[in-house]
Amino acid sequence: MTAAPSPRKFLGRLSLPERTFVTDALRTETVGGVLLLIAAIAALIWANTPLSGSYDTLRDFHIGPAALGLDLSIQHWAADGLLAIFFFVAGIELKRELVAGELSDPKAAALPVIAAICGMAVPALVYTLVNTVGGGSTDGWAVPTATDIAFALAVLAVLGASLPSALRAFLLTLAVVDDLFAILIIAVFFTSELNFAALGGAVIGLAVFWVLLRKGVRGWYIYIPLALVIWGLMYNSGVHATIAGVAMGLMLRCTRREGEEHSPGEHIEHLVRPLSAGLAVPLFALFSAGVAVSGSALGDVFTQPETLGVVLGLVVGKAVGIFGGTWLAARFTRAELNEELAWPDVFAVATLAGIGFTVSLLIGELAFAGDSALTDEIKASVLVGSLIAAVLAGILLKLRVRTYRALVDAEERDEDQDGIPDVYEQDNPQYHVRMAEIYEKKAAEHRRLAEVAGASRGDDGGPA
């Protein structure tokens, strides 16, 4: 009689290559998140001082070739141009997760995918309910659905909190799936009238991009001009220009062939991610987060249905959606939570995912494009909701900080100094041989020091 399969572990230990990838990716995102935080604060200060006029002038300044339909304001260049770089990296992340990461195994992918979907559906429902009851506009239902991984990691950096790799990977996978559905929302719900000629040109450009990749053609001087042409055509087609970045990211090969240390997708992501996290996203924040904030304006955030819906969607909807979806999925798939963690840890991460900044601001601009006053109020509500979620998550994470530090220390311990954490070698007999040699050397050194000390004192314990 065949034994029943043992329940699958949820938030269990990552494989060493996956742990290395997650660590490297999140390190860059953390630095970018801090820059994003600085840019957002700078924008708020700039827009709420006597220099606010210069902020508005610069943000609304138009530049670009009008003949190509690209005479855009600085703010639009940041939202449509620079964020295309951000979504290009998101496309590579998604491709890698689908072919080599957590999403490559359907069973392992079920939990984070269900959690991410619930983490987007519940905030949308919360927003819609608040505005249906309050008589507000339901156009902004998608605003509280996004999670900003960079901002969330910046909060962790500021708090000095270090999450175990399994929780960090869960947060990253959530953000990747979140980005995928945010892309679909932007493409489906925020596409204006289509220019089929431009759209056809963009599709042809993407086909050429794909063929060049498959033929193994190399050279930035080929791909960058082609990418700019594709982006320009996509912008003029009526489809949001960031979709071009996602499409090109998804076309890159993210599996390694024999003899390759990194796949082309991983290599390009390594090159472009600092540009995205360190320049593109902070500049977008600088020109999008500058809203006038006053006591009355902050009070309005909690009284208008549109803004209240955003705040409640980010703070309540995200936490309830992600935690509830994860718990239900684990229950029905019989996945057991890693015994080193507890369900409050999942709730803390779910609360942290309520920090929706970059994509939330972008969707807010798209949803209320014809009403600048309401757009600014929605942006303020995104900032307030993200701040509340950050504070709540910080409190919850601080309650477990000792546990997290102990787990992180155990993950990073490398007593034999071979570059591989000991926890990944404990089942290897050679590891135990090396450790025995290390302990024997330490013991011999202690005996030698004891003999030297004894000789210096004399046999009777007195001076020699």
Short mmCIF file of C-alpha atoms in Angstrom, two decimals:
data_model
loop_
_atom_site.label_atom_id
_atom_site.label_comp_id
_atom_site.label_asym_id
_atom_site.label_seq_id
_atom_site.Cartn_x
_atom_site.Cartn_y
_atom_site.Cartn_z
CA MET A 1 0.00 0.00 0.00
CA THR A 2 1.49 3.32 -1.09
CA ALA A 3 2.11 5.79 1.73
CA ALA A 4 0.29 9.11 1.48
CA PRO A 5 2.52 11.96 0.29
CA SER A 6 3.77 14.17 3.07
CA PRO A 7 2.21 17.65 3.20
CA ARG A 8 4.16 20.28 1.27
CA LYS A 9 5.94 22.95 3.28
CA PHE A 10 4.83 26.55 2.89
CA LEU A 11 7.56 29.18 3.39
CA GLY A 12 10.14 26.40 3.69
CA ARG A 13 13.83 26.80 2.98
CA LEU A 14 14.70 28.00 -0.53
CA SER A 15 17.19 26.20 -2.72
CA LEU A 16 20.66 27.77 -2.58
CA PRO A 17 20.52 29.21 -6.16
CA GLU A 18 17.05 30.65 -5.52
CA ARG A 19 18.15 32.12 -2.19
CA THR A 20 21.19 33.71 -3.87
CA PHE A 21 19.02 35.21 -6.62
CA VAL A 22 16.44 36.57 -4.16
CA THR A 23 19.16 38.07 -1.97
CA ASP A 24 20.88 39.81 -4.90
CA ALA A 25 17.60 41.07 -6.40
CA LEU A 26 16.27 42.44 -3.13
CA ARG A 27 19.57 44.10 -2.25
CA THR A 28 19.26 46.31 -5.35
CA GLU A 29 15.55 46.87 -4.71
CA THR A 30 16.31 47.95 -1.14
CA VAL A 31 18.79 50.61 -2.30
CA GLY A 32 16.29 51.71 -4.94
CA GLY A 33 13.54 51.79 -2.34
CA VAL A 34 15.54 54.14 -0.13
CA LEU A 35 16.12 56.42 -3.14
CA LEU A 36 12.41 56.19 -3.91
CA LEU A 37 11.57 57.20 -0.36
CA ILE A 38 13.98 60.15 -0.55
CA ALA A 39 12.49 61.24 -3.91
CA ALA A 40 8.93 61.07 -2.55
CA ILE A 41 9.85 63.14 0.51
CA ALA A 42 11.70 65.64 -1.69
CA ALA A 43 8.64 65.96 -3.96
CA LEU A 44 6.34 66.58 -1.00
CA ILE A 45 8.65 69.22 0.46
CA TRP A 46 9.13 70.90 -2.93
CA ALA A 47 5.39 71.02 -3.60
CA ASN A 48 4.54 72.40 -0.15
CA THR A 49 7.00 75.29 0.09
CA PRO A 50 7.13 78.72 -1.56
CA LEU A 51 9.05 76.94 -4.36
CA SER A 52 5.96 74.95 -5.37
CA GLY A 53 5.54 77.15 -8.45
CA SER A 54 8.88 75.98 -9.84
CA TYR A 55 7.85 72.37 -9.18
CA ASP A 56 4.66 72.77 -11.20
CA THR A 57 6.50 74.60 -13.97
CA LEU A 58 9.14 71.89 -14.31
CA ARG A 59 6.65 69.03 -14.03
CA ASP A 60 4.41 70.51 -16.75
CA PHE A 61 7.24 71.57 -19.07
CA HIS A 62 6.82 69.94 -22.51
CA ILE A 63 9.66 68.49 -24.52
CA GLY A 64 9.93 66.04 -27.41
CA PRO A 65 9.26 65.79 -31.14
CA ALA A 66 5.64 66.82 -31.78
CA ALA A 67 5.79 65.34 -35.30
CA LEU A 68 6.16 61.90 -33.75
CA GLY A 69 3.37 62.49 -31.25
CA LEU A 70 5.88 62.69 -28.42
CA ASP A 71 5.58 66.31 -27.26
CA LEU A 72 5.13 65.28 -23.62
CA SER A 73 5.40 66.96 -20.24
CA ILE A 74 8.24 65.96 -17.93
CA GLN A 75 5.69 64.18 -15.76
CA HIS A 76 4.44 62.15 -18.73
CA TRP A 77 7.97 61.28 -19.81
CA ALA A 78 8.55 59.94 -16.30
CA ALA A 79 5.27 57.98 -16.21
CA ASP A 80 5.27 56.65 -19.77
CA GLY A 81 8.99 56.56 -20.54
CA LEU A 82 10.96 55.89 -17.38
CA LEU A 83 8.39 53.46 -16.00
CA ALA A 84 8.75 51.42 -19.20
CA ILE A 85 12.23 50.56 -17.86
CA PHE A 86 10.67 49.52 -14.54
CA PHE A 87 8.14 47.30 -16.33
CA PHE A 88 10.88 45.88 -18.56
CA VAL A 89 12.61 44.60 -15.42
CA ALA A 90 9.24 43.39 -14.12
CA GLY A 91 8.79 41.44 -17.37
CA ILE A 92 12.17 39.75 -16.94
CA GLU A 93 11.35 38.94 -13.30
CA LEU A 94 8.05 37.42 -14.34
CA LYS A 95 9.67 35.37 -17.12
CA ARG A 96 12.32 34.07 -14.74
CA GLU A 97 9.75 33.18 -12.09
CA LEU A 98 7.70 31.30 -14.70
CA VAL A 99 10.60 29.23 -16.06
CA ALA A 100 13.03 28.88 -13.16
CA GLY A 101 11.59 30.39 -10.00
CA GLU A 102 8.73 29.86 -7.59
CA LEU A 103 6.10 30.03 -10.35
CA SER A 104 7.70 27.25 -12.43
CA ASP A 105 6.19 24.55 -10.20
CA PRO A 106 2.37 24.79 -10.33
CA LYS A 107 2.00 23.29 -6.84
CA ALA A 108 4.52 25.68 -5.31
CA ALA A 109 3.09 28.59 -7.30
CA ALA A 110 -0.49 28.03 -6.17
CA LEU A 111 -0.13 29.72 -2.78
CA PRO A 112 1.61 32.97 -3.81
CA VAL A 113 -0.56 33.29 -6.94
CA ILE A 114 -3.80 32.83 -4.98
CA ALA A 115 -2.50 35.20 -2.29
CA ALA A 116 -1.64 37.85 -4.90
CA ILE A 117 -4.99 37.53 -6.68
CA CYS A 118 -6.89 37.82 -3.39
CA GLY A 119 -4.56 40.68 -2.44
CA MET A 120 -5.75 42.57 -5.51
CA ALA A 121 -9.40 41.50 -5.56
CA VAL A 122 -10.21 42.38 -1.94
CA PRO A 123 -8.80 45.97 -2.10
CA ALA A 124 -10.77 46.51 -5.33
CA LEU A 125 -13.92 45.23 -3.60
CA VAL A 126 -13.27 47.42 -0.55
CA TYR A 127 -12.83 50.50 -2.76
CA THR A 128 -15.94 49.69 -4.81
CA LEU A 129 -18.05 49.06 -1.71
CA VAL A 130 -16.97 52.31 -0.03
CA ASN A 131 -17.72 54.34 -3.17
CA THR A 132 -21.00 52.56 -3.91
CA VAL A 133 -22.25 53.27 -0.39
CA GLY A 134 -20.74 56.79 -0.30
CA GLY A 135 -21.84 57.82 -3.77
CA GLY A 136 -18.30 58.30 -5.08
CA SER A 137 -16.66 57.35 -8.36
CA THR A 138 -15.79 53.69 -8.85
CA ASP A 139 -13.26 54.57 -11.58
CA GLY A 140 -10.37 54.23 -9.13
CA TRP A 141 -11.08 50.62 -8.12
CA ALA A 142 -7.64 49.52 -9.36
CA VAL A 143 -5.64 52.13 -7.43
CA PRO A 144 -5.27 50.16 -4.14
CA THR A 145 -4.51 46.84 -5.86
CA ALA A 146 -0.76 47.38 -6.36
CA THR A 147 2.19 46.53 -4.10
CA ASP A 148 5.45 48.47 -4.30
CA ILE A 149 8.22 45.99 -3.48
CA ALA A 150 10.96 48.67 -3.50
CA PHE A 151 9.11 50.91 -1.05
CA ALA A 152 8.31 47.91 1.19
CA LEU A 153 11.97 46.95 1.29
CA ALA A 154 12.95 50.55 2.01
CA VAL A 155 10.66 50.41 5.05
CA LEU A 156 12.41 47.22 6.18
CA ALA A 157 15.79 48.93 5.71
CA VAL A 158 14.71 51.97 7.72
CA LEU A 159 13.34 49.73 10.48
CA GLY A 160 16.50 47.64 10.49
CA ALA A 161 14.39 44.51 10.09
CA SER A 162 15.75 41.52 8.21
CA LEU A 163 13.26 38.92 7.07
CA PRO A 164 14.16 35.24 6.63
CA SER A 165 14.74 34.35 2.98
CA ALA A 166 11.45 32.42 2.70
CA LEU A 167 9.42 35.47 3.72
CA ARG A 168 11.46 37.73 1.44
CA ALA A 169 10.90 35.34 -1.48
CA PHE A 170 7.17 35.22 -0.70
CA LEU A 171 7.02 39.03 -0.73
CA LEU A 172 8.99 39.18 -4.01
CA THR A 173 6.77 36.55 -5.67
CA LEU A 174 3.68 38.42 -4.50
CA ALA A 175 5.03 41.60 -6.05
CA VAL A 176 5.88 39.86 -9.34
CA VAL A 177 2.37 38.38 -9.70
CA ASP A 178 0.95 41.72 -8.55
CA ASP A 179 2.90 43.47 -11.32
CA LEU A 180 1.56 40.98 -13.88
CA PHE A 181 -2.06 41.72 -13.01
CA ALA A 182 -1.35 45.45 -12.77
CA ILE A 183 0.01 45.26 -16.32
CA LEU A 184 -3.14 43.47 -17.48
CA ILE A 185 -5.34 46.05 -15.72
CA ILE A 186 -3.48 48.93 -17.39
CA ALA A 187 -3.62 47.23 -20.80
CA VAL A 188 -7.32 46.29 -20.62
CA PHE A 189 -8.95 49.09 -18.64
CA PHE A 190 -6.76 52.11 -19.37
CA THR A 191 -6.30 51.87 -23.11
CA SER A 192 -7.66 54.83 -25.08
CA GLU A 193 -8.90 54.68 -28.67
CA LEU A 194 -6.59 52.44 -30.64
CA ASN A 195 -4.45 53.59 -33.54
CA PHE A 196 -4.20 50.28 -35.36
CA ALA A 197 -1.42 51.46 -37.68
CA ALA A 198 0.84 52.35 -34.75
CA LEU A 199 -0.19 49.21 -32.86
CA GLY A 200 0.62 47.09 -35.92
CA GLY A 201 4.01 48.78 -36.18
CA ALA A 202 4.70 48.05 -32.50
CA VAL A 203 3.75 44.39 -32.99
CA ILE A 204 6.07 44.14 -36.02
CA GLY A 205 8.86 45.75 -33.99
CA LEU A 206 8.31 43.23 -31.18
CA ALA A 207 8.42 40.39 -33.72
CA VAL A 208 11.76 41.70 -35.04
CA PHE A 209 13.01 41.98 -31.43
CA TRP A 210 12.02 38.34 -30.81
CA VAL A 211 13.65 37.07 -34.02
CA LEU A 212 16.93 38.87 -33.25
CA LEU A 213 16.98 37.33 -29.78
CA ARG A 214 16.33 33.84 -31.15
CA LYS A 215 19.08 34.28 -33.76
CA GLY A 216 21.51 35.19 -30.99
CA VAL A 217 22.21 38.66 -32.37
CA ARG A 218 24.08 40.80 -29.87
CA GLY A 219 24.79 44.49 -29.53
CA TRP A 220 23.13 47.23 -27.51
CA TYR A 221 23.37 49.52 -30.56
CA ILE A 222 20.77 47.28 -32.23
CA TYR A 223 18.37 46.61 -29.36
CA ILE A 224 18.20 50.05 -27.74
CA PRO A 225 17.17 51.94 -30.94
CA LEU A 226 14.70 49.14 -31.75
CA ALA A 227 13.28 49.31 -28.21
CA LEU A 228 12.82 53.09 -28.53
CA VAL A 229 10.95 52.65 -31.83
CA ILE A 230 8.70 49.98 -30.30
CA TRP A 231 8.04 52.19 -27.28
CA GLY A 232 7.16 55.22 -29.46
CA LEU A 233 4.79 53.19 -31.62
CA MET A 234 3.15 51.64 -28.56
CA TYR A 235 2.65 55.09 -27.02
CA ASN A 236 0.98 56.38 -30.20
CA SER A 237 -1.18 53.26 -30.50
CA GLY A 238 -3.28 54.19 -27.46
CA VAL A 239 -2.02 51.22 -25.42
CA HIS A 240 -0.06 52.41 -22.39
CA ALA A 241 3.60 52.63 -23.41
CA THR A 242 4.85 50.62 -20.42
CA ILE A 243 3.32 47.50 -22.01
CA ALA A 244 6.16 47.64 -24.56
CA GLY A 245 8.69 47.26 -21.75
CA VAL A 246 6.86 44.25 -20.31
CA ALA A 247 6.57 42.55 -23.69
CA MET A 248 10.31 42.89 -24.42
CA GLY A 249 11.21 41.66 -20.93
CA LEU A 250 9.07 38.55 -21.38
CA MET A 251 10.88 37.70 -24.64
CA LEU A 252 14.30 37.32 -23.04
CA ARG A 253 15.58 33.82 -22.32
CA CYS A 254 15.86 33.25 -18.58
CA THR A 255 16.99 29.61 -18.54
CA ARG A 256 20.67 28.75 -18.41
CA ARG A 257 22.32 26.61 -21.05
CA GLU A 258 25.32 24.37 -20.48
CA GLY A 259 28.38 26.43 -19.66
CA GLU A 260 26.41 29.60 -18.87
CA GLU A 261 26.84 31.19 -15.47
CA HIS A 262 23.85 33.47 -16.13
CA SER A 263 21.08 33.41 -18.70
CA PRO A 264 20.75 36.42 -21.05
CA GLY A 265 17.68 37.58 -19.13
CA GLU A 266 19.49 37.43 -15.80
CA HIS A 267 22.50 39.24 -17.26
CA ILE A 268 20.41 42.05 -18.76
CA GLU A 269 18.32 42.33 -15.60
CA HIS A 270 21.55 42.68 -13.60
CA LEU A 271 22.56 45.57 -15.87
CA VAL A 272 19.19 47.33 -16.09
CA ARG A 273 17.81 46.85 -12.56
CA PRO A 274 20.09 49.55 -11.03
CA LEU A 275 18.91 51.97 -13.74
CA SER A 276 15.29 51.12 -12.96
CA ALA A 277 15.57 51.14 -9.17
CA GLY A 278 18.13 53.93 -8.89
CA LEU A 279 16.94 56.38 -11.54
CA ALA A 280 13.67 55.60 -13.35
CA VAL A 281 11.41 54.92 -10.37
CA PRO A 282 12.80 57.68 -8.09
CA LEU A 283 12.38 60.25 -10.89
CA PHE A 284 8.82 59.07 -11.47
CA ALA A 285 8.17 59.51 -7.74
CA LEU A 286 9.76 62.98 -7.80
CA PHE A 287 7.35 64.19 -10.49
CA SER A 288 4.26 62.29 -9.31
CA ALA A 289 4.30 62.44 -5.50
CA GLY A 290 4.41 66.25 -5.25
CA VAL A 291 0.91 67.03 -4.00
CA ALA A 292 -0.14 69.89 -1.76
CA VAL A 293 -0.69 68.57 1.75
CA SER A 294 -2.43 70.53 4.49
CA GLY A 295 -4.42 69.69 7.58
CA SER A 296 -7.71 70.09 5.77
CA ALA A 297 -6.44 68.11 2.77
CA LEU A 298 -5.42 65.21 5.03
CA GLY A 299 -8.81 65.37 6.71
CA ASP A 300 -10.50 65.15 3.31
CA VAL A 301 -8.66 61.88 2.66
CA PHE A 302 -10.82 60.23 5.34
CA THR A 303 -14.09 61.90 4.37
CA GLN A 304 -14.29 61.57 0.57
CA PRO A 305 -15.36 58.12 -0.64
CA GLU A 306 -12.73 57.94 -3.42
CA THR A 307 -9.80 58.69 -1.13
CA LEU A 308 -11.16 56.73 1.82
CA GLY A 309 -11.64 53.75 -0.49
CA VAL A 310 -7.98 53.90 -1.49
CA VAL A 311 -6.76 54.10 2.13
CA LEU A 312 -9.00 51.26 3.33
CA GLY A 313 -8.15 49.22 0.24
CA LEU A 314 -4.41 49.47 0.90
CA VAL A 315 -4.50 49.08 4.68
CA VAL A 316 -7.38 46.66 5.20
CA GLY A 317 -8.00 45.11 1.79
CA LYS A 318 -4.39 44.12 1.12
CA ALA A 319 -3.80 42.56 4.55
CA VAL A 320 -7.11 40.69 4.63
CA GLY A 321 -6.88 39.61 1.00
CA ILE A 322 -3.32 38.26 1.07
CA PHE A 323 -3.57 36.66 4.51
CA GLY A 324 -7.05 35.23 3.89
CA GLY A 325 -6.13 33.91 0.45
CA THR A 326 -2.94 32.32 1.77
CA TRP A 327 -4.65 30.68 4.76
CA LEU A 328 -7.49 29.28 2.68
CA ALA A 329 -5.13 28.03 -0.03
CA ALA A 330 -2.88 26.36 2.54
CA ARG A 331 -5.89 24.76 4.19
CA PHE A 332 -7.32 23.30 0.99
CA THR A 333 -3.97 22.23 -0.47
CA ARG A 334 -2.89 20.72 2.85
CA ALA A 335 0.32 22.76 2.83
CA GLU A 336 1.95 22.99 6.24
CA LEU A 337 3.50 26.25 7.38
CA ASN A 338 7.23 26.08 8.08
CA GLU A 339 7.52 25.22 11.79
CA GLU A 340 10.06 28.03 12.29
CA LEU A 341 7.43 30.62 11.32
CA ALA A 342 3.87 31.40 12.39
CA TRP A 343 0.73 32.76 10.73
CA PRO A 344 1.26 36.20 12.34
CA ASP A 345 4.43 36.40 10.19
CA VAL A 346 2.30 35.94 7.07
CA PHE A 347 -0.09 38.63 8.29
CA ALA A 348 2.82 41.03 8.88
CA VAL A 349 4.05 40.51 5.30
CA ALA A 350 0.47 40.91 4.03
CA THR A 351 0.25 44.23 5.87
CA LEU A 352 3.62 45.29 4.42
CA ALA A 353 2.22 44.57 0.94
CA GLY A 354 -0.28 47.36 1.57
CA ILE A 355 2.47 49.81 0.61
CA GLY A 356 1.27 50.61 -2.90
CA PHE A 357 3.20 53.51 -4.30
CA THR A 358 4.65 53.50 -7.82
CA VAL A 359 1.96 51.57 -9.71
CA SER A 360 -0.82 52.96 -7.49
CA LEU A 361 0.23 56.51 -8.36
CA LEU A 362 0.37 55.58 -12.05
CA ILE A 363 -3.10 54.00 -12.02
CA GLY A 364 -4.44 56.98 -10.06
CA GLU A 365 -3.21 59.30 -12.81
CA LEU A 366 -4.80 57.11 -15.48
CA ALA A 367 -8.12 56.60 -13.67
CA PHE A 368 -8.78 60.29 -13.02
CA ALA A 369 -6.87 61.84 -15.92
CA GLY A 370 -9.60 64.42 -16.59
CA ASP A 371 -9.78 65.73 -13.01
CA SER A 372 -6.46 67.13 -11.76
CA ALA A 373 -7.84 68.06 -8.34
CA LEU A 374 -9.17 64.56 -7.68
CA THR A 375 -5.97 63.06 -9.08
CA ASP A 376 -3.93 64.95 -6.48
CA GLU A 377 -6.34 63.84 -3.73
CA ILE A 378 -6.00 60.21 -4.87
CA LYS A 379 -2.21 60.57 -4.78
CA ALA A 380 -2.44 61.95 -1.24
CA SER A 381 -4.59 58.97 -0.24
CA VAL A 382 -2.01 56.58 -1.72
CA LEU A 383 0.69 58.25 0.36
CA VAL A 384 -1.44 58.17 3.53
CA GLY A 385 -2.54 54.56 3.02
CA SER A 386 1.01 53.43 2.30
CA LEU A 387 2.29 55.25 5.38
CA ILE A 388 -0.34 53.66 7.63
CA ALA A 389 0.42 50.20 6.18
CA ALA A 390 4.15 50.79 6.72
CA VAL A 391 3.65 51.79 10.37
CA LEU A 392 1.38 48.82 11.11
CA ALA A 393 3.73 46.40 9.36
CA GLY A 394 6.69 47.87 11.22
CA ILE A 395 4.98 47.27 14.57
CA LEU A 396 4.06 43.69 13.66
CA LEU A 397 7.55 42.89 12.36
CA LYS A 398 9.26 44.43 15.40
CA LEU A 399 7.28 42.05 17.63
CA ARG A 400 9.05 39.14 15.96
CA VAL A 401 12.41 40.76 15.24
CA ARG A 402 14.37 38.45 17.59
CA THR A 403 12.95 35.38 15.88
CA TYR A 404 13.78 36.77 12.45
CA ARG A 405 17.34 37.65 13.46
CA ALA A 406 17.91 34.15 14.81
CA LEU A 407 16.60 32.61 11.58
CA VAL A 408 18.67 34.94 9.40
CA ASP A 409 21.81 34.22 11.47
CA ALA A 410 21.21 30.49 11.08
CA GLU A 411 20.74 30.90 7.32
CA GLU A 412 23.96 32.90 6.92
CA ARG A 413 26.25 30.93 9.27
CA ASP A 414 29.28 29.58 7.38
CA GLU A 415 31.72 28.16 9.94
CA ASP A 416 33.78 26.24 7.40
CA GLN A 417 34.06 29.44 5.33
CA ASP A 418 33.52 27.75 1.98
CA GLY A 419 31.04 30.36 0.77
CA ILE A 420 28.04 28.07 1.24
CA PRO A 421 25.82 28.57 4.33
CA ASP A 422 26.11 25.59 6.67
CA VAL A 423 22.36 24.99 6.68
CA TYR A 424 22.63 23.90 3.02
CA GLU A 425 25.41 21.41 3.74
CA GLN A 426 24.19 19.60 6.83
CA ASP A 427 23.06 16.58 4.83
CA ASN A 428 26.45 16.32 3.08
CA PRO A 429 28.90 13.85 4.75
CA GLN A 430 31.87 15.92 3.56
CA TYR A 431 30.46 18.88 5.48
CA HIS A 432 30.58 16.94 8.75
CA VAL A 433 34.16 15.85 7.99
CA ARG A 434 35.19 19.48 7.43
CA MET A 435 33.40 20.60 10.58
CA ALA A 436 35.11 17.86 12.62
CA GLU A 437 38.48 19.05 11.27
CA ILE A 438 37.64 22.66 12.16
CA TYR A 439 36.57 21.74 15.70
CA GLU A 440 39.68 19.53 16.14
CA LYS A 441 41.91 22.44 15.06
CA LYS A 442 40.13 24.73 17.53
CA ALA A 443 40.47 22.18 20.31
CA ALA A 444 44.18 21.66 19.54
CA GLU A 445 44.71 25.41 19.62
CA HIS A 446 42.95 25.65 22.99
CA ARG A 447 45.13 22.79 24.37
CA ARG A 448 48.29 24.48 23.10
CA LEU A 449 47.32 27.79 24.71
CA ALA A 450 46.49 25.98 27.95
CA GLU A 451 49.91 24.25 27.94
CA VAL A 452 51.69 27.56 27.30
CA ALA A 453 49.72 29.19 30.13
CA GLY A 454 50.49 26.25 32.46
CA ALA A 455 54.20 26.38 31.66
CA SER A 456 54.33 30.11 32.37
CA ARG A 457 52.77 29.51 35.80
CA GLY A 458 54.81 26.48 36.76
CA ASP A 459 53.54 22.99 37.62
CA ASP A 460 52.19 24.14 41.00
CA GLY A 461 50.20 26.97 39.49
CA GLY A 462 52.66 29.59 40.80
CA PRO A 463 55.19 31.67 38.92
CA ALA A 464 57.77 29.67 36.92
#
